[in-house]
Amino acid sequence: MPSPTPRAFPATRLRRNRASDFSRRLVRENQLAPDNLIYPVFVLEGEGQRESVPSMPGVERLSVDLLVEQAAELVELGIPAIALFPVVAAEKKNLSGSGAWDSDGLAQRAVRALKQAFPELGVITDVALDPFTTHGQDGIIDNDGYVMNDVTVEALVNQALSHADAGADVVAPSDMMDGRVAAIREALEAAGHVNTRILAYSAKYASSYYGPFRDAVGSAGNLGKGNKSTYQMDPANADEAIHEVAMDLAEGADMVMIKPGMPYLDIVHRVKSELQVPTFVYQVSGEYAMHMAAAENGWLDGDAVMMESLMAMRRAGADGILTYFAVRAARLMREQRR
């Protein structure tokens, strides 16, 4: 990076451009808009069903009919995409997670309903087995509880194809198995889904920030005291993330994800600056829960820290942000434009 032009006080007063709102806006280096937001949602079986998630104040699990109603506001606010996470009943879980590719499964039905009602809304589906397995792992395990890579990839291909067949615009493998992007891309091409995009969770860390999400989808009890450290990344590693992203791109990923968000903005910045590809970040459930807890206790200004956190992700290089704040942030931006 070239060195900045030499500047000295008082010829240069960097506060000059900060003196008025108009000049602060004119020289602002990064912008945040609804176009940058993706809304993650939890979908339930049944009709007219709505359940609060206690560890995520303001977040609800919704049945498909209510989800479609909520999607109308997303379209009106200009939020370009929704990310689906099914809440799977215990009786539909098994060791292999085979419910993941049921053509009449909850995720598949939700995709069809959303695309029928709002064809212009991008629908992103989660490709991973953890909501469907009795053990809560993202893949198929051996007798020792180790997640087997290659047999899991076969299952993920089936899941991704079922989502694409239902009309998903983007399939998002979040499992962190080696080689799954190439296998999914090959299968999509062979099935004629040439424009189905792959959003690869390329740098997904074995983080402690995921707890409320697992409560929301009902996998926390299945996982118990287990962990995912044999396939998700070590939080101490940064260079490895660049290798993971580069491999997924080489295998056919159209966009890449870093997860979690704020604790890993160094990774977001490196991926965007070094690889210069569409880079997304997930402001995960634990980040959301911390912000909400502080705001509800009056320790922080909820709207202000929400917007600051999202702008920080944009500043780091994120093109898209999966955030449970998407609707609230988009509403606030609309109010500020008036």
Short mmCIF file of C-alpha atoms in Angstrom, two decimals:
data_model
loop_
_atom_site.label_atom_id
_atom_site.label_comp_id
_atom_site.label_asym_id
_atom_site.label_seq_id
_atom_site.Cartn_x
_atom_site.Cartn_y
_atom_site.Cartn_z
CA MET A 1 0.00 0.00 0.00
CA PRO A 2 1.46 3.40 -0.95
CA SER A 3 2.37 5.80 1.84
CA PRO A 4 -0.10 8.64 2.47
CA THR A 5 0.77 12.07 1.14
CA PRO A 6 2.77 13.99 3.79
CA ARG A 7 0.48 16.43 5.59
CA ALA A 8 1.12 18.75 8.50
CA PHE A 9 -0.81 20.93 10.95
CA PRO A 10 -2.10 23.63 10.61
CA ALA A 11 -2.25 23.50 6.80
CA THR A 12 -4.10 20.24 7.34
CA ARG A 13 -6.71 20.12 10.06
CA LEU A 14 -8.36 16.71 9.84
CA ARG A 15 -11.20 17.99 12.00
CA ARG A 16 -12.32 20.42 9.27
CA ASN A 17 -14.24 17.75 7.37
CA ARG A 18 -15.79 16.57 10.62
CA ALA A 19 -17.16 20.01 11.48
CA SER A 20 -20.49 19.65 9.63
CA ASP A 21 -22.89 16.83 8.89
CA PHE A 22 -22.80 17.46 5.14
CA SER A 23 -19.02 17.15 4.90
CA ARG A 24 -18.91 14.10 7.15
CA ARG A 25 -21.36 12.46 4.76
CA LEU A 26 -19.44 13.52 1.66
CA VAL A 27 -16.12 12.06 2.82
CA ARG A 28 -17.52 8.91 4.45
CA GLU A 29 -15.41 6.00 3.23
CA ASN A 30 -17.96 3.21 3.67
CA GLN A 31 -21.72 3.03 3.31
CA LEU A 32 -24.31 0.71 4.84
CA ALA A 33 -27.58 0.02 3.05
CA PRO A 34 -30.34 -2.61 3.13
CA ASP A 35 -28.63 -4.03 0.04
CA ASN A 36 -25.87 -5.29 2.35
CA LEU A 37 -28.19 -7.24 4.66
CA ILE A 38 -29.40 -10.83 4.74
CA TYR A 39 -32.05 -11.86 7.26
CA PRO A 40 -31.61 -15.29 8.92
CA VAL A 41 -34.90 -16.89 9.96
CA PHE A 42 -35.97 -20.01 11.86
CA VAL A 43 -38.89 -21.89 10.31
CA LEU A 44 -41.32 -24.18 12.17
CA GLU A 45 -43.79 -26.88 11.18
CA GLY A 46 -47.50 -26.12 11.32
CA GLU A 47 -49.65 -23.11 10.54
CA GLY A 48 -50.01 -19.90 12.49
CA GLN A 49 -47.13 -20.94 14.72
CA ARG A 50 -44.89 -18.36 16.39
CA GLU A 51 -42.37 -19.09 19.15
CA SER A 52 -40.00 -16.70 20.87
CA VAL A 53 -36.34 -17.66 21.31
CA PRO A 54 -35.58 -16.76 24.93
CA SER A 55 -31.83 -16.38 24.41
CA MET A 56 -32.41 -14.09 21.39
CA PRO A 57 -34.84 -11.34 22.43
CA GLY A 58 -36.94 -10.18 19.49
CA VAL A 59 -36.24 -13.30 17.38
CA GLU A 60 -39.03 -15.78 16.68
CA ARG A 61 -39.45 -19.16 15.08
CA LEU A 62 -42.20 -18.92 12.46
CA SER A 63 -44.30 -21.40 10.54
CA VAL A 64 -44.12 -21.15 6.77
CA ASP A 65 -47.32 -19.13 6.40
CA LEU A 66 -46.16 -16.50 8.89
CA LEU A 67 -42.70 -16.50 7.33
CA VAL A 68 -44.23 -15.59 3.99
CA GLU A 69 -46.09 -12.73 5.67
CA GLN A 70 -42.84 -11.46 7.19
CA ALA A 71 -41.09 -11.73 3.84
CA ALA A 72 -43.40 -9.04 2.49
CA GLU A 73 -41.74 -6.51 4.79
CA LEU A 74 -38.26 -7.67 3.75
CA VAL A 75 -39.12 -6.95 0.13
CA GLU A 76 -40.65 -3.59 1.04
CA LEU A 77 -37.52 -2.63 3.03
CA GLY A 78 -35.20 -3.59 0.17
CA ILE A 79 -33.48 -6.46 1.98
CA PRO A 80 -32.30 -8.64 -0.91
CA ALA A 81 -32.23 -12.10 0.66
CA ILE A 82 -33.42 -14.36 3.44
CA ALA A 83 -31.51 -17.31 4.92
CA LEU A 84 -33.57 -20.29 6.09
CA PHE A 85 -32.84 -22.50 9.10
CA PRO A 86 -35.40 -25.25 9.80
CA VAL A 87 -36.43 -26.29 13.31
CA VAL A 88 -36.69 -30.07 13.01
CA ALA A 89 -38.85 -32.16 15.33
CA ALA A 90 -37.08 -34.86 17.36
CA GLU A 91 -39.00 -37.67 15.63
CA LYS A 92 -37.62 -36.55 12.26
CA LYS A 93 -33.98 -36.79 13.34
CA ASN A 94 -31.75 -39.82 12.90
CA LEU A 95 -28.08 -40.80 12.87
CA SER A 96 -27.63 -40.08 9.15
CA GLY A 97 -29.68 -36.87 8.95
CA SER A 98 -31.57 -38.27 5.97
CA GLY A 99 -34.47 -35.88 6.51
CA ALA A 100 -32.22 -33.16 5.14
CA TRP A 101 -32.97 -34.12 1.54
CA ASP A 102 -36.66 -34.95 1.86
CA SER A 103 -38.26 -33.24 -1.12
CA ASP A 104 -41.26 -32.43 1.07
CA GLY A 105 -39.15 -31.35 4.03
CA LEU A 106 -39.69 -28.16 5.98
CA ALA A 107 -36.88 -26.21 4.31
CA GLN A 108 -37.95 -27.33 0.85
CA ARG A 109 -41.57 -26.32 1.46
CA ALA A 110 -40.48 -22.97 2.84
CA VAL A 111 -38.39 -22.32 -0.27
CA ARG A 112 -41.28 -23.08 -2.59
CA ALA A 113 -43.69 -20.89 -0.64
CA LEU A 114 -41.30 -17.95 -0.54
CA LYS A 115 -40.38 -18.13 -4.22
CA GLN A 116 -44.04 -18.41 -5.22
CA ALA A 117 -44.98 -15.36 -3.16
CA PHE A 118 -41.88 -13.23 -3.76
CA PRO A 119 -39.83 -14.45 -6.74
CA GLU A 120 -37.61 -11.37 -6.48
CA LEU A 121 -36.48 -12.22 -2.93
CA GLY A 122 -33.26 -14.20 -2.79
CA VAL A 123 -33.65 -17.43 -0.80
CA ILE A 124 -30.54 -18.94 0.78
CA THR A 125 -30.65 -22.41 2.32
CA ASP A 126 -28.38 -23.94 4.92
CA VAL A 127 -26.60 -27.10 3.78
CA ALA A 128 -25.57 -29.02 6.88
CA LEU A 129 -26.91 -32.03 8.74
CA ASP A 130 -26.92 -30.81 12.35
CA PRO A 131 -30.64 -29.92 12.52
CA PHE A 132 -31.43 -33.44 11.29
CA THR A 133 -29.04 -35.65 13.31
CA THR A 134 -29.77 -37.12 16.71
CA HIS A 135 -26.21 -36.30 17.82
CA GLY A 136 -26.23 -32.65 16.69
CA GLN A 137 -23.10 -32.90 14.56
CA ASP A 138 -22.97 -31.43 11.05
CA GLY A 139 -22.18 -34.78 9.47
CA ILE A 140 -22.40 -38.55 9.76
CA ILE A 141 -20.38 -40.04 12.61
CA ASP A 142 -18.48 -43.30 13.02
CA ASN A 143 -18.61 -45.55 16.09
CA ASP A 144 -16.19 -43.24 17.92
CA GLY A 145 -18.26 -40.12 17.25
CA TYR A 146 -15.86 -38.76 14.61
CA VAL A 147 -17.56 -36.96 11.72
CA MET A 148 -16.69 -38.82 8.53
CA ASN A 149 -15.86 -36.48 5.69
CA ASP A 150 -16.56 -38.24 2.39
CA VAL A 151 -19.81 -39.98 3.31
CA THR A 152 -21.04 -36.69 4.76
CA VAL A 153 -20.23 -34.92 1.49
CA GLU A 154 -22.47 -37.40 -0.35
CA ALA A 155 -25.32 -36.52 1.99
CA LEU A 156 -24.69 -32.79 1.58
CA VAL A 157 -24.88 -33.13 -2.19
CA ASN A 158 -28.31 -34.75 -1.83
CA GLN A 159 -29.41 -31.95 0.48
CA ALA A 160 -28.16 -29.18 -1.81
CA LEU A 161 -29.85 -30.74 -4.85
CA SER A 162 -33.16 -30.98 -3.00
CA HIS A 163 -32.92 -27.28 -2.13
CA ALA A 164 -32.08 -26.31 -5.71
CA ASP A 165 -34.93 -28.46 -7.02
CA ALA A 166 -37.28 -26.59 -4.65
CA GLY A 167 -36.14 -23.28 -6.12
CA ALA A 168 -33.41 -22.04 -3.76
CA ASP A 169 -31.34 -19.28 -5.30
CA VAL A 170 -28.29 -19.93 -3.12
CA VAL A 171 -27.18 -23.07 -1.30
CA ALA A 172 -24.88 -22.40 1.63
CA PRO A 173 -22.81 -25.34 2.89
CA SER A 174 -21.97 -24.50 6.50
CA ASP A 175 -20.58 -27.89 7.47
CA MET A 176 -16.83 -27.36 6.88
CA MET A 177 -16.27 -30.75 5.22
CA ASP A 178 -13.32 -30.92 2.82
CA GLY A 179 -14.27 -31.06 -0.85
CA ARG A 180 -17.98 -30.45 -0.43
CA VAL A 181 -18.09 -27.33 -2.62
CA ALA A 182 -16.64 -29.18 -5.63
CA ALA A 183 -19.06 -32.08 -5.18
CA ILE A 184 -22.06 -29.76 -4.84
CA ARG A 185 -21.01 -27.66 -7.83
CA GLU A 186 -20.57 -30.74 -10.02
CA ALA A 187 -23.97 -32.09 -9.01
CA LEU A 188 -25.72 -28.76 -9.58
CA GLU A 189 -24.21 -28.45 -13.05
CA ALA A 190 -25.20 -32.01 -13.94
CA ALA A 191 -28.77 -31.36 -12.80
CA GLY A 192 -29.06 -28.19 -14.87
CA HIS A 193 -28.93 -25.80 -11.90
CA VAL A 194 -26.20 -23.75 -13.53
CA ASN A 195 -27.26 -20.47 -11.92
CA THR A 196 -27.75 -21.81 -8.40
CA ARG A 197 -25.12 -19.97 -6.42
CA ILE A 198 -22.94 -21.47 -3.70
CA LEU A 199 -22.29 -19.36 -0.62
CA ALA A 200 -19.58 -21.35 1.10
CA TYR A 201 -19.05 -21.03 4.82
CA SER A 202 -15.34 -21.16 4.11
CA ALA A 203 -13.92 -19.85 7.38
CA LYS A 204 -16.30 -21.09 10.04
CA TYR A 205 -14.66 -21.19 13.44
CA ALA A 206 -15.29 -23.58 16.33
CA SER A 207 -16.69 -20.68 18.29
CA SER A 208 -18.45 -20.35 21.62
CA TYR A 209 -20.71 -17.64 20.16
CA TYR A 210 -23.20 -20.09 18.60
CA GLY A 211 -25.13 -21.12 21.71
CA PRO A 212 -28.39 -19.17 21.16
CA PHE A 213 -28.58 -20.39 17.53
CA ARG A 214 -28.44 -23.99 18.68
CA ASP A 215 -31.24 -23.21 21.13
CA ALA A 216 -33.27 -21.72 18.27
CA VAL A 217 -32.96 -24.70 15.90
CA GLY A 218 -33.21 -27.27 18.69
CA SER A 219 -29.79 -28.89 18.24
CA ALA A 220 -28.23 -27.81 21.55
CA GLY A 221 -29.69 -30.75 23.44
CA ASN A 222 -28.55 -33.20 20.79
CA LEU A 223 -24.98 -31.92 20.80
CA GLY A 224 -24.81 -31.85 24.59
CA LYS A 225 -21.23 -31.43 25.76
CA GLY A 226 -19.86 -32.38 22.35
CA ASN A 227 -18.01 -29.94 20.12
CA LYS A 228 -17.16 -29.43 16.48
CA SER A 229 -13.43 -28.84 16.74
CA THR A 230 -12.49 -31.68 14.37
CA TYR A 231 -13.99 -29.84 11.40
CA GLN A 232 -14.62 -26.20 12.31
CA MET A 233 -11.57 -23.94 12.46
CA ASP A 234 -9.35 -23.21 15.45
CA PRO A 235 -10.02 -19.62 16.62
CA ALA A 236 -6.24 -19.13 16.88
CA ASN A 237 -5.70 -19.54 13.12
CA ALA A 238 -5.77 -16.85 10.44
CA ASP A 239 -3.57 -18.06 7.56
CA GLU A 240 -5.55 -21.30 7.47
CA ALA A 241 -8.69 -19.27 6.72
CA ILE A 242 -7.12 -17.91 3.54
CA HIS A 243 -6.34 -21.46 2.41
CA GLU A 244 -9.91 -22.57 3.20
CA VAL A 245 -11.39 -19.69 1.22
CA ALA A 246 -9.04 -20.17 -1.72
CA MET A 247 -9.88 -23.88 -1.93
CA ASP A 248 -13.62 -23.23 -1.89
CA LEU A 249 -13.25 -20.63 -4.64
CA ALA A 250 -11.24 -23.07 -6.73
CA GLU A 251 -13.99 -25.66 -6.24
CA GLY A 252 -16.73 -23.36 -7.49
CA ALA A 253 -17.94 -21.14 -4.64
CA ASP A 254 -19.53 -17.90 -5.84
CA MET A 255 -19.39 -16.17 -2.46
CA VAL A 256 -17.61 -16.95 0.78
CA MET A 257 -18.58 -16.55 4.42
CA ILE A 258 -16.62 -15.80 7.58
CA LYS A 259 -18.34 -16.82 10.82
CA PRO A 260 -18.58 -15.40 13.51
CA GLY A 261 -18.46 -11.69 12.76
CA MET A 262 -16.99 -9.03 15.02
CA PRO A 263 -14.36 -11.23 16.72
CA TYR A 264 -13.11 -12.24 13.25
CA LEU A 265 -13.06 -8.97 11.32
CA ASP A 266 -9.33 -9.42 10.75
CA ILE A 267 -10.23 -12.49 8.69
CA VAL A 268 -12.91 -10.58 6.77
CA HIS A 269 -10.38 -7.87 5.95
CA ARG A 270 -7.72 -10.33 4.81
CA VAL A 271 -10.11 -12.33 2.63
CA LYS A 272 -11.47 -9.21 0.93
CA SER A 273 -8.11 -7.49 0.47
CA GLU A 274 -6.06 -10.54 -0.50
CA LEU A 275 -8.58 -12.49 -2.61
CA GLN A 276 -10.94 -9.70 -3.74
CA VAL A 277 -14.04 -11.87 -3.96
CA PRO A 278 -17.65 -11.47 -2.74
CA THR A 279 -17.16 -11.72 1.02
CA PHE A 280 -19.95 -12.22 3.52
CA VAL A 281 -19.90 -12.29 7.32
CA TYR A 282 -22.35 -13.73 9.85
CA GLN A 283 -23.13 -11.61 12.90
CA VAL A 284 -24.01 -14.71 14.89
CA SER A 285 -26.54 -15.39 17.61
CA GLY A 286 -24.13 -14.81 20.49
CA GLU A 287 -23.16 -11.40 19.14
CA TYR A 288 -26.82 -10.50 18.76
CA ALA A 289 -27.64 -11.74 22.27
CA MET A 290 -24.82 -9.67 23.81
CA HIS A 291 -25.95 -6.50 22.06
CA MET A 292 -29.55 -7.08 23.08
CA ALA A 293 -28.69 -7.84 26.71
CA ALA A 294 -26.62 -4.66 27.01
CA ALA A 295 -29.34 -2.58 25.35
CA GLU A 296 -32.17 -4.03 27.42
CA ASN A 297 -30.22 -3.30 30.61
CA GLY A 298 -29.60 0.27 29.54
CA TRP A 299 -25.83 -0.22 29.36
CA LEU A 300 -25.61 0.65 25.66
CA ASP A 301 -27.71 2.54 23.13
CA GLY A 302 -29.22 -0.37 21.22
CA ASP A 303 -29.73 1.28 17.84
CA ALA A 304 -26.38 3.05 17.92
CA VAL A 305 -24.31 -0.04 18.71
CA MET A 306 -26.31 -2.09 16.22
CA MET A 307 -25.48 0.31 13.40
CA GLU A 308 -21.88 0.74 14.52
CA SER A 309 -21.35 -3.02 14.57
CA LEU A 310 -22.78 -3.40 11.06
CA MET A 311 -20.69 -0.52 9.73
CA ALA A 312 -17.59 -2.11 11.28
CA MET A 313 -18.25 -5.22 9.21
CA ARG A 314 -18.65 -3.15 6.06
CA ARG A 315 -15.43 -1.26 6.87
CA ALA A 316 -13.58 -4.57 7.28
CA GLY A 317 -14.64 -5.53 3.75
CA ALA A 318 -17.92 -7.43 4.04
CA ASP A 319 -20.19 -7.15 1.01
CA GLY A 320 -23.07 -8.91 2.73
CA ILE A 321 -23.95 -9.33 6.40
CA LEU A 322 -26.17 -12.06 7.80
CA THR A 323 -27.68 -10.45 10.85
CA TYR A 324 -30.72 -10.86 13.09
CA PHE A 325 -30.76 -7.06 13.15
CA ALA A 326 -31.50 -6.87 9.41
CA VAL A 327 -35.14 -5.79 9.69
CA ARG A 328 -34.52 -3.41 12.60
CA ALA A 329 -31.54 -1.85 10.86
CA ALA A 330 -33.37 -1.48 7.54
CA ARG A 331 -36.32 0.18 9.30
CA LEU A 332 -33.95 2.61 10.97
CA MET A 333 -32.21 3.43 7.70
CA ARG A 334 -35.60 4.10 6.09
CA GLU A 335 -36.52 6.49 8.90
CA GLN A 336 -33.21 8.30 8.57
CA ARG A 337 -33.79 8.84 4.84
CA ARG A 338 -37.11 10.60 5.44
#
